[in-house]
Amino acid sequence: MFEHSRLNLAWWFSLSMGSILLVFSGILYAWEAKDRLHFFDQGLYSTSQIIASGVEEIIFGSQRRIDLEDSPLLGDDTIKLDANILFARWYTPEKKLLQFMGDVPDPTLNSELGFQTIQGPESAPTELLRQLTLPVYRDDRLLGYLQVAVSLDPVIIPLQQLRIFLGIGLPVTLAAIAGTGWFLGGKAMSPIRSAYQRLQQFTADASHELRAPLAAIISNAQLGLMEPTSPIEQTNCLKNISSVGESMSTLVGHLLFLARHQGNFLSEVFQPTDVISILTAIESNYASYLAAQNLQFECILPNGSVIVQGEPELLRQAIVNLLDNACRYTPAGGMVRLKCQVFPRWVAIQVEDSGIGIPVADLPYIFERFYRVDRERSRQAGGFGLGLAIAHQIIELHGGQIEVSSQLQQGSQFEIWLSRTADSRY
Ligand code: ADP
């Protein structure tokens, strides 16, 4: 699926970039051809003007006021012609041939005035020539017509070279574009691919987690339905079903929470929230619970209030998740500490315990969904491996950070950092 999409992306990228390149090259070539021909024509026109004035000089410089018609034939030595000129022809005002240089022309002028591209002489029929036919005036009097032709090679050869360059360069560039498209397609698909893989993993993990309690429910129900069953056994089965059902409900609640608050969260629900009052409420709730667990509980909170922009219930949930873990993974007789430190721009909430700790190798993964350091032990402790993922997601939504440090058999420290100043994003 991903390879197909990548191929599609690469194809459309190559097609669009290739089309742009082809159109651009076409325009460039046409522009270059037009430009070269224009300058070439200008040169030909200037040369023709010089030839025309030279002829006038010969005729009028001698003070012989004669028409071209009456003039003697001009010899090749009379006018020094440009070396590139293939032929030059003079015609009378009546368009009759008067003089010529080069190939023998028709006796009368039958081509149109102006520039024309014509086939070369019989000696080189494949050659293209540029021909200019222009009338020559003196004191508003038509003296005759001058026709000059030069080889078009100075225009054709560079254009041929440009065509060769484009012919080789374009396929190479198109291949490079296709390669780039494939590479970019891969880059673009990479986050989608990993998101898809994460989703697949999440679905697989969630299904796996739900399968075990479902199996327990089914087996307890089957056991309760078996004949003959004592009422006590039936009650036990129902109790088991009820407890597994509750745990499933918690798991589904967690999954729903993660799905609902994934990615974006409506910033309108954020409000100025006093962190200290949240922590004070948590302290009073947990004090007796921790005492019952035979855990020493320390709570170090500053006086007054510390305001952050956030959603109180979500923040409470994140802190409670950390505190629950501290209780769960600290053996009886241990210590759990809840602390709040205030900095000019930040507030740090620490949940510390003297419990079993987390191996260094597991630390980078513990905020991932369904990640458990010791699956069996965690399951026994009633964990799904979602508590830290939820806490992490909540703190990220609040633009904060959650950090962990731990030492095996020494304890763990989780630290939540929240911005005190109202962030412009909220
Ligand atoms: P669970 O619900 O399984 O506790 P969490 O996401 O809350 O899932 O935690 C992930 C894993 O990180 C746990 O399975 C546990 O192994 C480890 N862990 C979390 N907090 C602590 C802690 N305070 N002390 C030791 N291990 C912890």
CSV table of C-alpha atoms and ligand atoms in Angstrom, one decimal:
chain,number,residue,atom,x,y,z
A,1,MET,CA,0.0,0.0,0.0
A,2,PHE,CA,2.8,2.4,1.0
A,3,GLU,CA,5.0,1.5,-2.0
A,4,HIS,CA,2.0,2.1,-4.3
A,5,SER,CA,1.3,5.5,-2.7
A,6,ARG,CA,5.0,6.4,-2.9
A,7,LEU,CA,5.1,5.4,-6.6
A,8,ASN,CA,2.0,7.5,-7.2
A,9,LEU,CA,3.6,10.5,-5.4
A,10,ALA,CA,6.8,10.1,-7.4
A,11,TRP,CA,4.9,9.7,-10.7
A,12,TRP,CA,2.8,12.9,-10.1
A,13,PHE,CA,5.8,14.8,-9.0
A,14,SER,CA,7.8,13.7,-12.0
A,15,LEU,CA,4.9,14.4,-14.3
A,16,SER,CA,4.3,17.9,-13.0
A,17,MET,CA,8.0,18.9,-12.7
A,18,GLY,CA,8.7,17.2,-16.1
A,19,SER,CA,5.9,19.2,-17.8
A,20,ILE,CA,7.1,22.4,-16.3
A,21,LEU,CA,10.7,21.6,-17.5
A,22,LEU,CA,9.5,20.7,-21.0
A,23,VAL,CA,7.4,23.9,-21.3
A,24,PHE,CA,10.2,26.0,-19.9
A,25,SER,CA,12.8,24.4,-22.3
A,26,GLY,CA,10.4,24.9,-25.3
A,27,ILE,CA,9.9,28.5,-24.4
A,28,LEU,CA,13.7,29.0,-23.9
A,29,TYR,CA,14.5,27.4,-27.3
A,30,ALA,CA,11.8,29.4,-29.1
A,31,TRP,CA,13.1,32.6,-27.5
A,32,GLU,CA,16.7,31.8,-28.3
A,33,ALA,CA,15.8,31.0,-32.0
A,34,LYS,CA,13.8,34.2,-32.3
A,35,ASP,CA,16.5,36.3,-30.7
A,36,ARG,CA,19.3,34.9,-32.9
A,37,LEU,CA,17.3,35.3,-36.1
A,38,HIS,CA,16.4,38.8,-35.1
A,39,PHE,CA,20.1,39.8,-34.6
A,40,PHE,CA,21.1,37.9,-37.7
A,41,ASP,CA,18.5,39.8,-39.7
A,42,GLN,CA,19.8,43.1,-38.3
A,43,GLY,CA,23.3,42.2,-39.4
A,44,LEU,CA,22.1,41.2,-42.9
A,45,TYR,CA,20.1,44.4,-43.2
A,46,SER,CA,23.2,46.5,-42.2
A,47,THR,CA,25.4,44.7,-44.7
A,48,SER,CA,22.8,45.2,-47.4
A,49,GLN,CA,22.6,48.9,-46.5
A,50,ILE,CA,26.4,49.2,-46.9
A,51,ILE,CA,26.3,47.4,-50.2
A,52,ALA,CA,23.5,49.7,-51.4
A,53,SER,CA,25.3,52.8,-50.3
A,54,GLY,CA,28.5,51.5,-52.0
A,55,VAL,CA,26.7,51.1,-55.2
A,56,GLU,CA,25.2,54.6,-54.9
A,57,GLU,CA,28.6,56.0,-54.3
A,58,ILE,CA,30.0,54.4,-57.4
A,59,ILE,CA,27.2,55.7,-59.4
A,60,PHE,CA,26.7,59.1,-57.8
A,61,GLY,CA,30.2,59.7,-56.5
A,62,SER,CA,31.5,60.2,-60.1
A,63,GLN,CA,28.9,63.0,-60.5
A,64,ARG,CA,27.4,61.0,-63.3
A,65,ARG,CA,23.8,61.5,-62.8
A,66,ILE,CA,22.7,58.3,-64.3
A,67,ASP,CA,20.1,55.7,-63.3
A,68,LEU,CA,21.0,52.3,-62.3
A,69,GLU,CA,19.5,51.1,-65.6
A,70,ASP,CA,22.2,53.0,-67.5
A,71,SER,CA,25.0,52.1,-65.2
A,72,PRO,CA,27.8,49.8,-66.3
A,73,LEU,CA,27.7,46.4,-64.9
A,74,LEU,CA,29.3,46.3,-61.5
A,75,GLY,CA,32.3,44.0,-61.4
A,76,ASP,CA,33.2,41.9,-58.3
A,77,ASP,CA,36.1,44.2,-57.6
A,78,THR,CA,33.8,47.2,-57.6
A,79,ILE,CA,32.1,46.4,-54.3
A,80,LYS,CA,33.8,44.5,-51.6
A,81,LEU,CA,31.2,42.0,-50.4
A,82,ASP,CA,31.0,40.4,-47.1
A,83,ALA,CA,32.7,37.0,-47.2
A,84,ASN,CA,29.5,35.2,-45.9
A,85,ILE,CA,27.4,36.6,-48.7
A,86,LEU,CA,26.4,33.8,-51.1
A,87,PHE,CA,24.9,36.1,-53.7
A,88,ALA,CA,24.0,39.7,-54.3
A,89,ARG,CA,21.8,40.9,-57.1
A,90,TRP,CA,20.8,44.3,-58.5
A,91,TYR,CA,17.5,44.8,-60.3
A,92,THR,CA,16.2,47.8,-62.1
A,93,PRO,CA,13.1,49.6,-60.8
A,94,GLU,CA,11.2,47.4,-63.3
A,95,LYS,CA,12.6,44.4,-61.5
A,96,LYS,CA,14.9,43.3,-64.4
A,97,LEU,CA,18.2,41.8,-63.5
A,98,LEU,CA,21.0,44.3,-63.8
A,99,GLN,CA,24.0,42.8,-62.1
A,100,PHE,CA,24.7,39.8,-59.9
A,101,MET,CA,27.3,38.0,-58.0
A,102,GLY,CA,27.2,34.2,-57.2
A,103,ASP,CA,24.6,31.8,-58.7
A,104,VAL,CA,22.9,32.8,-62.0
A,105,PRO,CA,19.4,34.1,-61.0
A,106,ASP,CA,16.2,34.5,-62.9
A,107,PRO,CA,16.2,37.5,-65.2
A,108,THR,CA,13.4,39.2,-63.3
A,109,LEU,CA,12.8,39.7,-59.6
A,110,ASN,CA,9.9,37.6,-58.5
A,111,SER,CA,10.5,37.2,-54.8
A,112,GLU,CA,8.7,39.3,-52.2
A,113,LEU,CA,10.4,42.2,-50.5
A,114,GLY,CA,11.8,41.7,-47.0
A,115,PHE,CA,13.4,38.7,-45.3
A,116,GLN,CA,12.9,35.2,-46.5
A,117,THR,CA,14.4,31.8,-45.6
A,118,ILE,CA,15.1,29.8,-48.8
A,119,GLN,CA,16.8,26.6,-49.9
A,120,GLY,CA,20.5,26.8,-50.8
A,121,PRO,CA,21.8,26.7,-54.3
A,122,GLU,CA,22.0,23.5,-56.4
A,123,SER,CA,25.5,22.9,-55.2
A,124,ALA,CA,24.2,22.7,-51.6
A,125,PRO,CA,20.4,22.2,-51.7
A,126,THR,CA,20.1,21.2,-48.0
A,127,GLU,CA,21.7,24.4,-46.9
A,128,LEU,CA,19.3,27.1,-45.7
A,129,LEU,CA,19.8,30.7,-46.7
A,130,ARG,CA,18.5,34.0,-45.4
A,131,GLN,CA,17.6,36.3,-48.2
A,132,LEU,CA,16.8,40.0,-48.0
A,133,THR,CA,15.2,41.9,-50.9
A,134,LEU,CA,15.0,45.7,-50.4
A,135,PRO,CA,14.3,48.7,-52.6
A,136,VAL,CA,17.1,51.3,-52.9
A,137,TYR,CA,16.0,54.9,-53.0
A,138,ARG,CA,18.0,58.1,-53.7
A,139,ASP,CA,16.2,61.5,-53.1
A,140,ASP,CA,12.9,59.6,-53.0
A,141,ARG,CA,13.6,58.1,-56.3
A,142,LEU,CA,13.6,54.4,-56.7
A,143,LEU,CA,17.0,53.4,-58.0
A,144,GLY,CA,16.4,49.7,-58.1
A,145,TYR,CA,16.3,46.6,-55.9
A,146,LEU,CA,19.0,44.9,-54.1
A,147,GLN,CA,18.8,41.2,-53.1
A,148,VAL,CA,21.4,39.7,-50.8
A,149,ALA,CA,21.5,36.2,-49.3
A,150,VAL,CA,23.8,34.7,-46.7
A,151,SER,CA,24.0,31.2,-45.2
A,152,LEU,CA,21.8,30.7,-42.2
A,153,ASP,CA,24.5,28.5,-40.5
A,154,PRO,CA,25.4,31.1,-37.9
A,155,VAL,CA,21.9,30.7,-36.6
A,156,ILE,CA,21.3,27.1,-37.3
A,157,ILE,CA,24.5,25.6,-35.8
A,158,PRO,CA,24.2,27.1,-32.3
A,159,LEU,CA,20.5,26.2,-32.3
A,160,GLN,CA,21.5,22.6,-33.3
A,161,GLN,CA,24.0,22.6,-30.4
A,162,LEU,CA,21.2,23.8,-28.1
A,163,ARG,CA,18.9,21.1,-29.3
A,164,ILE,CA,21.6,18.4,-28.7
A,165,PHE,CA,22.2,19.9,-25.2
A,166,LEU,CA,18.5,19.8,-24.5
A,167,GLY,CA,18.1,16.4,-26.0
A,168,ILE,CA,20.7,14.9,-23.7
A,169,GLY,CA,20.1,17.3,-20.7
A,170,LEU,CA,16.3,16.9,-20.6
A,171,PRO,CA,16.2,13.0,-20.2
A,172,VAL,CA,19.0,13.2,-17.6
A,173,THR,CA,17.1,15.9,-15.7
A,174,LEU,CA,13.8,14.0,-16.0
A,175,ALA,CA,15.6,10.9,-14.6
A,176,ALA,CA,16.9,13.1,-11.8
A,177,ILE,CA,13.4,14.5,-11.2
A,178,ALA,CA,12.0,10.9,-11.1
A,179,GLY,CA,14.7,9.9,-8.6
A,180,THR,CA,14.0,13.0,-6.5
A,181,GLY,CA,10.2,12.2,-6.6
A,182,TRP,CA,10.9,8.7,-5.4
A,183,PHE,CA,13.1,10.0,-2.6
A,184,LEU,CA,10.6,12.7,-1.6
A,185,GLY,CA,7.8,10.2,-1.8
A,186,GLY,CA,9.6,8.0,0.6
A,187,LYS,CA,10.2,11.0,2.9
A,188,ALA,CA,6.6,12.1,2.8
A,189,MET,CA,5.3,8.5,3.4
A,190,SER,CA,7.7,7.9,6.3
A,191,PRO,CA,5.6,9.7,9.0
A,192,ILE,CA,2.4,8.2,7.6
A,193,ARG,CA,4.0,4.8,7.6
A,194,SER,CA,5.2,5.1,11.2
A,195,ALA,CA,1.8,6.5,12.3
A,196,TYR,CA,0.1,3.6,10.6
A,197,GLN,CA,2.4,1.1,12.2
A,198,ARG,CA,1.9,2.8,15.6
A,199,LEU,CA,-1.9,2.5,15.0
A,200,GLN,CA,-1.6,-1.1,14.1
A,201,GLN,CA,0.5,-1.8,17.1
A,202,PHE,CA,-1.9,0.1,19.3
A,203,THR,CA,-4.9,-1.9,17.9
A,204,ALA,CA,-3.0,-5.2,18.3
A,205,ASP,CA,-2.0,-4.3,21.9
A,206,ALA,CA,-5.5,-3.1,22.8
A,207,SER,CA,-7.1,-6.3,21.3
A,208,HIS,CA,-4.5,-8.4,23.2
A,209,GLU,CA,-5.3,-6.6,26.4
A,210,LEU,CA,-9.0,-7.1,25.9
A,211,ARG,CA,-8.7,-10.7,25.0
A,212,ALA,CA,-7.4,-11.9,28.4
A,213,PRO,CA,-10.3,-10.4,30.5
A,214,LEU,CA,-12.8,-11.5,27.9
A,215,ALA,CA,-11.5,-15.1,28.2
A,216,ALA,CA,-11.8,-14.8,31.9
A,217,ILE,CA,-15.4,-13.6,31.7
A,218,ILE,CA,-16.3,-16.4,29.3
A,219,SER,CA,-14.6,-19.1,31.4
A,220,ASN,CA,-16.2,-17.8,34.6
A,221,ALA,CA,-19.6,-17.7,32.9
A,222,GLN,CA,-19.2,-21.2,31.6
A,223,LEU,CA,-18.2,-22.4,35.0
A,224,GLY,CA,-21.2,-20.7,36.7
A,225,LEU,CA,-23.5,-22.4,34.2
A,226,MET,CA,-22.2,-25.9,34.7
A,227,GLU,CA,-24.5,-28.3,36.5
A,228,PRO,CA,-24.5,-29.0,39.4
A,229,THR,CA,-22.9,-25.8,40.8
A,230,SER,CA,-23.2,-24.6,44.4
A,231,PRO,CA,-24.5,-21.2,45.0
A,232,ILE,CA,-21.2,-20.2,46.6
A,233,GLU,CA,-19.3,-21.2,43.4
A,234,GLN,CA,-21.8,-19.3,41.3
A,235,THR,CA,-21.4,-16.2,43.5
A,236,ASN,CA,-17.6,-16.5,43.1
A,237,CYS,CA,-17.9,-16.7,39.3
A,238,LEU,CA,-20.1,-13.7,39.2
A,239,LYS,CA,-17.7,-11.8,41.5
A,240,ASN,CA,-14.9,-12.7,39.1
A,241,ILE,CA,-16.9,-11.6,36.1
A,242,SER,CA,-17.8,-8.3,37.8
A,243,SER,CA,-14.1,-7.6,38.8
A,244,VAL,CA,-12.8,-8.5,35.3
A,245,GLY,CA,-15.6,-6.3,33.8
A,246,GLU,CA,-14.6,-3.4,35.9
A,247,SER,CA,-11.0,-3.8,34.9
A,248,MET,CA,-12.1,-3.9,31.2
A,249,SER,CA,-14.1,-0.8,31.7
A,250,THR,CA,-11.1,1.0,33.1
A,251,LEU,CA,-9.0,-0.2,30.1
A,252,VAL,CA,-11.7,0.9,27.6
A,253,GLY,CA,-11.9,4.3,29.5
A,254,HIS,CA,-8.1,4.7,29.2
A,255,LEU,CA,-8.2,3.8,25.5
A,256,LEU,CA,-11.0,6.2,24.9
A,257,PHE,CA,-9.2,9.0,26.7
A,258,LEU,CA,-6.1,8.5,24.6
A,259,ALA,CA,-8.1,8.4,21.4
A,260,ARG,CA,-10.2,11.5,22.3
A,261,HIS,CA,-7.3,13.7,23.4
A,262,GLN,CA,-4.9,12.5,20.6
A,263,GLY,CA,-3.0,15.3,18.9
A,264,ASN,CA,-5.1,18.5,19.2
A,265,PHE,CA,-7.1,19.7,22.1
A,266,LEU,CA,-9.5,22.6,22.1
A,267,SER,CA,-7.5,25.4,23.7
A,268,GLU,CA,-10.8,27.1,24.7
A,269,VAL,CA,-11.1,24.6,27.6
A,270,PHE,CA,-7.8,25.8,29.1
A,271,GLN,CA,-8.3,28.3,31.9
A,272,PRO,CA,-6.0,29.9,34.6
A,273,THR,CA,-5.6,27.0,37.0
A,274,ASP,CA,-4.0,27.0,40.4
A,275,VAL,CA,-1.6,24.1,40.6
A,276,ILE,CA,-1.3,24.3,44.4
A,277,SER,CA,-5.0,23.8,45.0
A,278,ILE,CA,-4.9,20.7,42.7
A,279,LEU,CA,-1.9,19.3,44.7
A,280,THR,CA,-3.5,20.2,48.1
A,281,ALA,CA,-6.7,18.2,47.1
A,282,ILE,CA,-4.6,15.3,45.9
A,283,GLU,CA,-2.6,15.4,49.2
A,284,SER,CA,-5.7,15.2,51.3
A,285,ASN,CA,-7.1,12.3,49.2
A,286,TYR,CA,-3.9,10.3,49.2
A,287,ALA,CA,-2.7,10.8,52.8
A,288,SER,CA,-4.9,8.1,54.4
A,289,TYR,CA,-4.6,5.8,51.4
A,290,LEU,CA,-0.8,5.8,51.6
A,291,ALA,CA,-0.9,5.4,55.4
A,292,ALA,CA,-3.1,2.3,54.8
A,293,GLN,CA,-0.5,1.0,52.4
A,294,ASN,CA,2.1,1.5,55.0
A,295,LEU,CA,3.9,4.0,53.0
A,296,GLN,CA,5.4,7.2,54.3
A,297,PHE,CA,4.0,10.2,52.5
A,298,GLU,CA,5.7,13.6,52.3
A,299,CYS,CA,4.1,16.6,50.6
A,300,ILE,CA,6.1,19.7,50.2
A,301,LEU,CA,4.0,22.5,48.7
A,302,PRO,CA,4.7,26.3,48.6
A,303,ASN,CA,2.2,28.7,50.1
A,304,GLY,CA,-0.1,30.8,47.9
A,305,SER,CA,-1.1,29.9,44.4
A,306,VAL,CA,0.8,29.1,41.2
A,307,ILE,CA,-1.3,29.8,38.1
A,308,VAL,CA,-0.8,27.9,34.8
A,309,GLN,CA,-3.0,27.8,31.7
A,310,GLY,CA,-4.7,24.4,31.6
A,311,GLU,CA,-7.5,22.1,32.3
A,312,PRO,CA,-7.7,21.3,36.1
A,313,GLU,CA,-9.2,17.8,35.8
A,314,LEU,CA,-6.6,16.7,33.2
A,315,LEU,CA,-3.7,18.0,35.2
A,316,ARG,CA,-5.1,16.2,38.3
A,317,GLN,CA,-5.3,13.0,36.2
A,318,ALA,CA,-1.6,13.3,35.1
A,319,ILE,CA,-0.4,13.8,38.7
A,320,VAL,CA,-2.6,11.1,40.1
A,321,ASN,CA,-1.2,8.6,37.5
A,322,LEU,CA,2.3,9.3,38.6
A,323,LEU,CA,1.3,9.0,42.3
A,324,ASP,CA,-0.6,5.8,41.6
A,325,ASN,CA,2.6,4.3,40.1
A,326,ALA,CA,4.7,5.5,43.0
A,327,CYS,CA,2.3,3.7,45.4
A,328,ARG,CA,2.1,0.6,43.2
A,329,TYR,CA,5.8,0.1,42.7
A,330,THR,CA,7.0,1.0,46.2
A,331,PRO,CA,7.0,-1.8,48.7
A,332,ALA,CA,5.4,-1.3,52.1
A,333,GLY,CA,7.6,0.8,54.4
A,334,GLY,CA,8.8,2.9,51.5
A,335,MET,CA,8.4,6.6,50.9
A,336,VAL,CA,6.4,8.6,48.4
A,337,ARG,CA,7.0,12.3,48.1
A,338,LEU,CA,4.9,14.9,46.3
A,339,LYS,CA,6.7,18.2,45.8
A,340,CYS,CA,6.2,21.5,44.0
A,341,GLN,CA,8.9,23.9,43.1
A,342,VAL,CA,8.2,27.3,41.7
A,343,PHE,CA,10.5,29.1,39.2
A,344,PRO,CA,10.0,32.5,37.7
A,345,ARG,CA,8.6,31.1,34.5
A,346,TRP,CA,8.0,27.4,35.3
A,347,VAL,CA,6.5,25.3,38.0
A,348,ALA,CA,7.9,21.8,38.6
A,349,ILE,CA,5.8,19.1,40.1
A,350,GLN,CA,7.8,16.1,41.4
A,351,VAL,CA,6.5,12.7,42.3
A,352,GLU,CA,9.3,10.7,44.0
A,353,ASP,CA,9.4,7.2,45.5
A,354,SER,CA,11.9,4.9,47.1
A,355,GLY,CA,10.4,1.9,45.2
A,356,ILE,CA,11.8,-0.8,42.9
A,357,GLY,CA,13.0,1.7,40.3
A,358,ILE,CA,13.1,1.3,36.5
A,359,PRO,CA,16.0,-0.2,34.5
A,360,VAL,CA,17.9,2.4,32.5
A,361,ALA,CA,17.2,0.5,29.2
A,362,ASP,CA,13.5,0.8,29.8
A,363,LEU,CA,13.4,4.5,30.6
A,364,PRO,CA,13.2,5.8,26.9
A,365,TYR,CA,10.0,3.6,26.4
A,366,ILE,CA,8.0,3.9,29.5
A,367,PHE,CA,5.8,6.7,28.1
A,368,GLU,CA,4.8,4.5,25.2
A,369,ARG,CA,1.4,3.0,25.2
A,370,PHE,CA,1.2,-0.5,26.7
A,371,TYR,CA,4.8,-0.5,27.6
A,372,ARG,CA,5.5,-2.3,30.8
A,373,VAL,CA,8.8,-3.0,32.3
A,374,ASP,CA,7.8,-6.3,33.8
A,375,ARG,CA,4.5,-7.4,32.2
A,376,GLU,CA,3.6,-9.9,34.8
A,377,ARG,CA,4.4,-7.8,37.8
A,378,SER,CA,2.7,-4.8,36.2
A,379,ARG,CA,-0.4,-6.9,35.4
A,380,GLN,CA,-0.5,-8.2,38.9
A,381,ALA,CA,-0.3,-4.6,40.1
A,382,GLY,CA,-3.4,-3.9,38.0
A,383,GLY,CA,-1.6,-1.9,35.4
A,384,PHE,CA,-2.2,-1.7,31.6
A,385,GLY,CA,0.9,0.2,30.7
A,386,LEU,CA,-1.2,3.2,29.8
A,387,GLY,CA,-0.9,5.5,32.9
A,388,LEU,CA,2.3,7.1,31.9
A,389,ALA,CA,1.2,7.4,28.2
A,390,ILE,CA,-1.9,9.3,29.4
A,391,ALA,CA,0.2,11.5,31.8
A,392,HIS,CA,2.6,12.3,29.0
A,393,GLN,CA,-0.2,13.1,26.5
A,394,ILE,CA,-1.9,15.4,29.0
A,395,ILE,CA,1.4,17.3,29.8
A,396,GLU,CA,2.2,17.6,26.1
A,397,LEU,CA,-1.3,19.1,25.4
A,398,HIS,CA,-0.5,21.7,28.1
A,399,GLY,CA,2.8,22.6,26.3
A,400,GLY,CA,4.8,21.2,29.2
A,401,GLN,CA,7.3,18.4,29.7
A,402,ILE,CA,7.5,15.3,31.7
A,403,GLU,CA,10.9,13.8,32.7
A,404,VAL,CA,12.0,10.7,34.6
A,405,SER,CA,15.0,9.5,36.4
A,406,SER,CA,15.3,6.3,38.2
A,407,GLN,CA,17.7,3.8,39.9
A,408,LEU,CA,17.0,0.2,40.3
A,409,GLN,CA,16.0,-0.7,43.9
A,410,GLN,CA,16.6,3.0,44.9
A,411,GLY,CA,13.5,4.6,43.5
A,412,SER,CA,12.1,6.8,40.7
A,413,GLN,CA,11.5,10.5,40.2
A,414,PHE,CA,9.0,11.9,37.8
A,415,GLU,CA,9.0,15.6,37.1
A,416,ILE,CA,6.3,17.6,35.3
A,417,TRP,CA,7.3,21.0,34.0
A,418,LEU,CA,4.6,23.5,33.2
A,419,SER,CA,4.8,27.1,32.0
A,420,ARG,CA,3.6,29.7,34.5
A,421,THR,CA,3.2,32.5,32.0
A,422,ALA,CA,0.1,32.4,29.7
A,423,ASP,CA,1.6,30.9,26.6
A,424,SER,CA,0.5,32.7,23.4
A,425,ARG,CA,-0.8,29.4,22.0
A,426,TYR,CA,-3.5,29.1,24.5
B,1,ADP,P1,1.1,0.6,34.4
B,1,ADP,O1,-0.4,0.9,34.4
B,1,ADP,O2,1.4,-0.7,33.9
B,1,ADP,O3,1.8,1.0,35.6
B,1,ADP,P2,2.3,2.9,33.3
B,1,ADP,O4,2.2,3.5,31.9
B,1,ADP,O5,1.8,3.8,34.4
B,1,ADP,O6,1.6,1.5,33.2
B,1,ADP,O7,3.8,2.6,33.6
B,1,ADP,C1,4.6,1.9,32.6
B,1,ADP,C2,5.6,1.0,33.3
B,1,ADP,O8,6.6,1.8,33.9
B,1,ADP,C3,5.0,0.2,34.4
B,1,ADP,O9,4.6,-1.1,33.9
B,1,ADP,C4,6.2,0.0,35.3
B,1,ADP,O10,6.9,-1.1,35.0
B,1,ADP,C5,7.0,1.3,35.1
B,1,ADP,N1,6.8,2.3,36.2
B,1,ADP,C6,6.1,3.4,36.1
B,1,ADP,N2,6.2,4.1,37.2
B,1,ADP,C7,7.0,3.4,38.0
B,1,ADP,C8,7.6,3.7,39.3
B,1,ADP,N3,7.2,4.8,40.0
B,1,ADP,N4,8.4,2.8,39.8
B,1,ADP,C9,8.8,1.7,39.1
B,1,ADP,N5,8.4,1.4,37.9
B,1,ADP,C10,7.5,2.3,37.3
